[in-house]
Short mmCIF file of C-alpha atoms in Angstrom, two decimals:
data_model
loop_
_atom_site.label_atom_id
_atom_site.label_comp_id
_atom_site.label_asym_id
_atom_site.label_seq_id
_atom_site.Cartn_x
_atom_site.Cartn_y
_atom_site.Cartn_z
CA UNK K 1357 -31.87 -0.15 -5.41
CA UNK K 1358 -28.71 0.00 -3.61
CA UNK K 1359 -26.86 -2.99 -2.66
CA UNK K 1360 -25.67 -3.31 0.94
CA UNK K 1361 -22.73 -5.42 1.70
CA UNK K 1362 -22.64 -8.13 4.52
CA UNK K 1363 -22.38 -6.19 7.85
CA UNK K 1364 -22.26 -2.81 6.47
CA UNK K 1365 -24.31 -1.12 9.23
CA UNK K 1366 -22.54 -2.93 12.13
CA UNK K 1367 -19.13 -1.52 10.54
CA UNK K 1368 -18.30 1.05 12.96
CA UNK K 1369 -18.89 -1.40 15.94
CA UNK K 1370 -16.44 -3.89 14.27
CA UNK K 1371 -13.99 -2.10 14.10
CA UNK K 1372 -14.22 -1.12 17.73
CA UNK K 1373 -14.24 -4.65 18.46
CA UNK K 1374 -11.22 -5.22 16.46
CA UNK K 1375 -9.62 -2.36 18.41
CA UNK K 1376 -10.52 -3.82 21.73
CA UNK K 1377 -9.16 -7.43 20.72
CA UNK K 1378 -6.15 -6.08 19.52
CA UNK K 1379 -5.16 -4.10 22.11
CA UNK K 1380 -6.33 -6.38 25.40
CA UNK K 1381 -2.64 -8.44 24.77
CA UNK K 1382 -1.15 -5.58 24.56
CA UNK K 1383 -1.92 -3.56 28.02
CA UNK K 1384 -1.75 -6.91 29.54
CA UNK K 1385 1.38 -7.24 28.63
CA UNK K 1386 2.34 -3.54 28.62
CA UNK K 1387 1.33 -2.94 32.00
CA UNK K 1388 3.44 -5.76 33.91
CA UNK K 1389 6.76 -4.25 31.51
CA UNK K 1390 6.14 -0.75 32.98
CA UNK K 1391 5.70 -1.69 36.68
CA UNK K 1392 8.60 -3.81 36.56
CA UNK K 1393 10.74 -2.11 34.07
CA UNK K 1394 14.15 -3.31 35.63
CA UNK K 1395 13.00 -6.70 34.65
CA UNK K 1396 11.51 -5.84 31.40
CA UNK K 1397 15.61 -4.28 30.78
CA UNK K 1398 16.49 -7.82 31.81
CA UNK K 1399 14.14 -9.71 30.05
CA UNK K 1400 15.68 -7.56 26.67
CA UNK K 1401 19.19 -8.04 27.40
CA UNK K 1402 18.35 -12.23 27.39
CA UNK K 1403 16.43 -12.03 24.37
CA UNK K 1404 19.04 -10.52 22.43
CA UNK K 1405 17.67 -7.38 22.09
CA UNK K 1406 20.02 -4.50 20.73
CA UNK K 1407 19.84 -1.80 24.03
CA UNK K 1408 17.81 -3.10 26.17
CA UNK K 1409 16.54 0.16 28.34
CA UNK K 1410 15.94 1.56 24.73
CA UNK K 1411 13.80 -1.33 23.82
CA UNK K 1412 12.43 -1.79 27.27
CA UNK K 1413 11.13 1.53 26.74
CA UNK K 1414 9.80 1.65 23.31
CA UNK K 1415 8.09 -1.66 24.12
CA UNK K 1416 6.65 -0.05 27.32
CA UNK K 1417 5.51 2.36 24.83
CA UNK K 1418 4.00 0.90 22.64
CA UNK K 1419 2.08 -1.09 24.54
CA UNK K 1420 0.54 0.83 26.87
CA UNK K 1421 0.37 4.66 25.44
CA UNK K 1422 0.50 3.68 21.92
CA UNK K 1423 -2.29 0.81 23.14
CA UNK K 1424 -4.34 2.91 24.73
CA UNK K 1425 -4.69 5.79 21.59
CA UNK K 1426 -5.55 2.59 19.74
CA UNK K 1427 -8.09 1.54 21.99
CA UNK K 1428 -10.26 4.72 22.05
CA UNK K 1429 -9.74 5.68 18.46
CA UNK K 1430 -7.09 8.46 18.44
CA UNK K 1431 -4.97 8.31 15.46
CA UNK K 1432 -5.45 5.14 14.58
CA UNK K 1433 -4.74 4.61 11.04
CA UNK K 1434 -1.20 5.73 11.78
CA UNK K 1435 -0.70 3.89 15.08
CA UNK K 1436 -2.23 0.96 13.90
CA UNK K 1437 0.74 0.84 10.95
CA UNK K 1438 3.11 1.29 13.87
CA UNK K 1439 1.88 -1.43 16.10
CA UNK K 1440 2.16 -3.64 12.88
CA UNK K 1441 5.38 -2.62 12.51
CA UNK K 1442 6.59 -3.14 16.17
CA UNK K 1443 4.85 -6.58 16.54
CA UNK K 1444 6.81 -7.77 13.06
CA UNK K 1445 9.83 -6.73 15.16
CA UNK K 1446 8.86 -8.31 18.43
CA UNK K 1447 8.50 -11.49 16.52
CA UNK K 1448 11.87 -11.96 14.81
CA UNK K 1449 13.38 -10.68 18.11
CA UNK K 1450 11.28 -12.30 20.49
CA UNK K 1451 10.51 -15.55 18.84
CA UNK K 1452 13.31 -16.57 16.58
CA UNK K 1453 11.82 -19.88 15.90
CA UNK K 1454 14.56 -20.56 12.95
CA UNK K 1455 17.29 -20.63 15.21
CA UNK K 1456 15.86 -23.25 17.77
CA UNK K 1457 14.98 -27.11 17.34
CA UNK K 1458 12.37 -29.39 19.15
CA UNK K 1459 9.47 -28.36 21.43
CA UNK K 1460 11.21 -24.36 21.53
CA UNK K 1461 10.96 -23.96 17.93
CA UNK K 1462 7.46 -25.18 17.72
CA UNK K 1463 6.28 -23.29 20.39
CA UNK K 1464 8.43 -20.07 18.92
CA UNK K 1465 7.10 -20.85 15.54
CA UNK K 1466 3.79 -20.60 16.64
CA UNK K 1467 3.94 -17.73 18.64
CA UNK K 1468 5.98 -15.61 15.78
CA UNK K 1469 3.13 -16.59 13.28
CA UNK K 1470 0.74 -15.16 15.49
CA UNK K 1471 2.63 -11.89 15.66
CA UNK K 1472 2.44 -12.14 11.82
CA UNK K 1473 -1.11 -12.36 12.49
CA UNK K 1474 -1.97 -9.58 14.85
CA UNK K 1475 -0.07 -7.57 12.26
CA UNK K 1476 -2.29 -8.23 9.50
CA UNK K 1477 -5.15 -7.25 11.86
CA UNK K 1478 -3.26 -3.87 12.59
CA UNK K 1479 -3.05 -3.44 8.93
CA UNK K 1480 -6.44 -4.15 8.44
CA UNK K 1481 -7.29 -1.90 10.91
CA UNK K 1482 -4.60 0.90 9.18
CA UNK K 1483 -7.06 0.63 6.02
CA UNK K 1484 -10.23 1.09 7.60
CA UNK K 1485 -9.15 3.47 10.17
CA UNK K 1486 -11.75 3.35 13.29
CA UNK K 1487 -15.08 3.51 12.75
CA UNK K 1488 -17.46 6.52 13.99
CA UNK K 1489 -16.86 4.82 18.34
CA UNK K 1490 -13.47 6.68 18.63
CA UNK K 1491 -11.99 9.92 18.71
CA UNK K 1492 -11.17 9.88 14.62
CA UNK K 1493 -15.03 9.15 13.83
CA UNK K 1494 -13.88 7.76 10.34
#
């Protein structure tokens, strides 16, 4: 008799879950950067971000095209690495927790670790690839 593991048969659902979750903060964030791009620029340039129309764009990118493959399965074992790559970047860029002290660097610190976090998922989601609810069917 063969041996099932735990949630086996609901695999292919999880894993569209996990692609949903994953990808909801990403259009809502991706969306406001693309309709006000001139801001996002800004919102680079303060950050410390190396050229900030070049990473206004990429992050535009990624997080609504890039999202949006994710989110209906297209690709996704590749773009998934990528999106776990990009969100390690946004978080030393975006929330350089090391370099500030009091209730900044907690709040920096925590959102950084999450980034670590949603990467992980990504990766996790890079290994399984995306179930048979998506355009892969793997």
């Amino acid at each position: 008799m063969q041996r099932q593991s735990f949630l086996a048969s609901q695999q292919s659902l999880l894993l569209l879950l996990a692609r949903v979750l994953l990808v909801a903060l990403f259009l809502k964030s991706g969306l406001p950067k693309l309709l006000n791009f001139s801001g996002t620029m800004a919102y680079m340039g303060s950050v410390g971000a190396p050229l900030p129309a070049v990473a206004a764009a990429i992050a535009v990118f990624m997080e609504v095209p890039v999202a949006i493959a994710l989110l209906v399965g297209f690709r996704t074992r590749p773009l998934a690495l990528l999106l776990a790559i990009y969100t390690i970047g946004t978080g030393l860029i975006g929330h350089a927790f090391w370099t500030m002290t009091g209730a900044e660097q907690a709040n920096n610190m925590i959102h950084f670790y999450k980034n670590i976090a949603i990467a992980g998922g990504f990766l996790a989601l890079c290994a399984a690839g995306a179930g048979r609810f998506s355009l892969d069917r793997d």
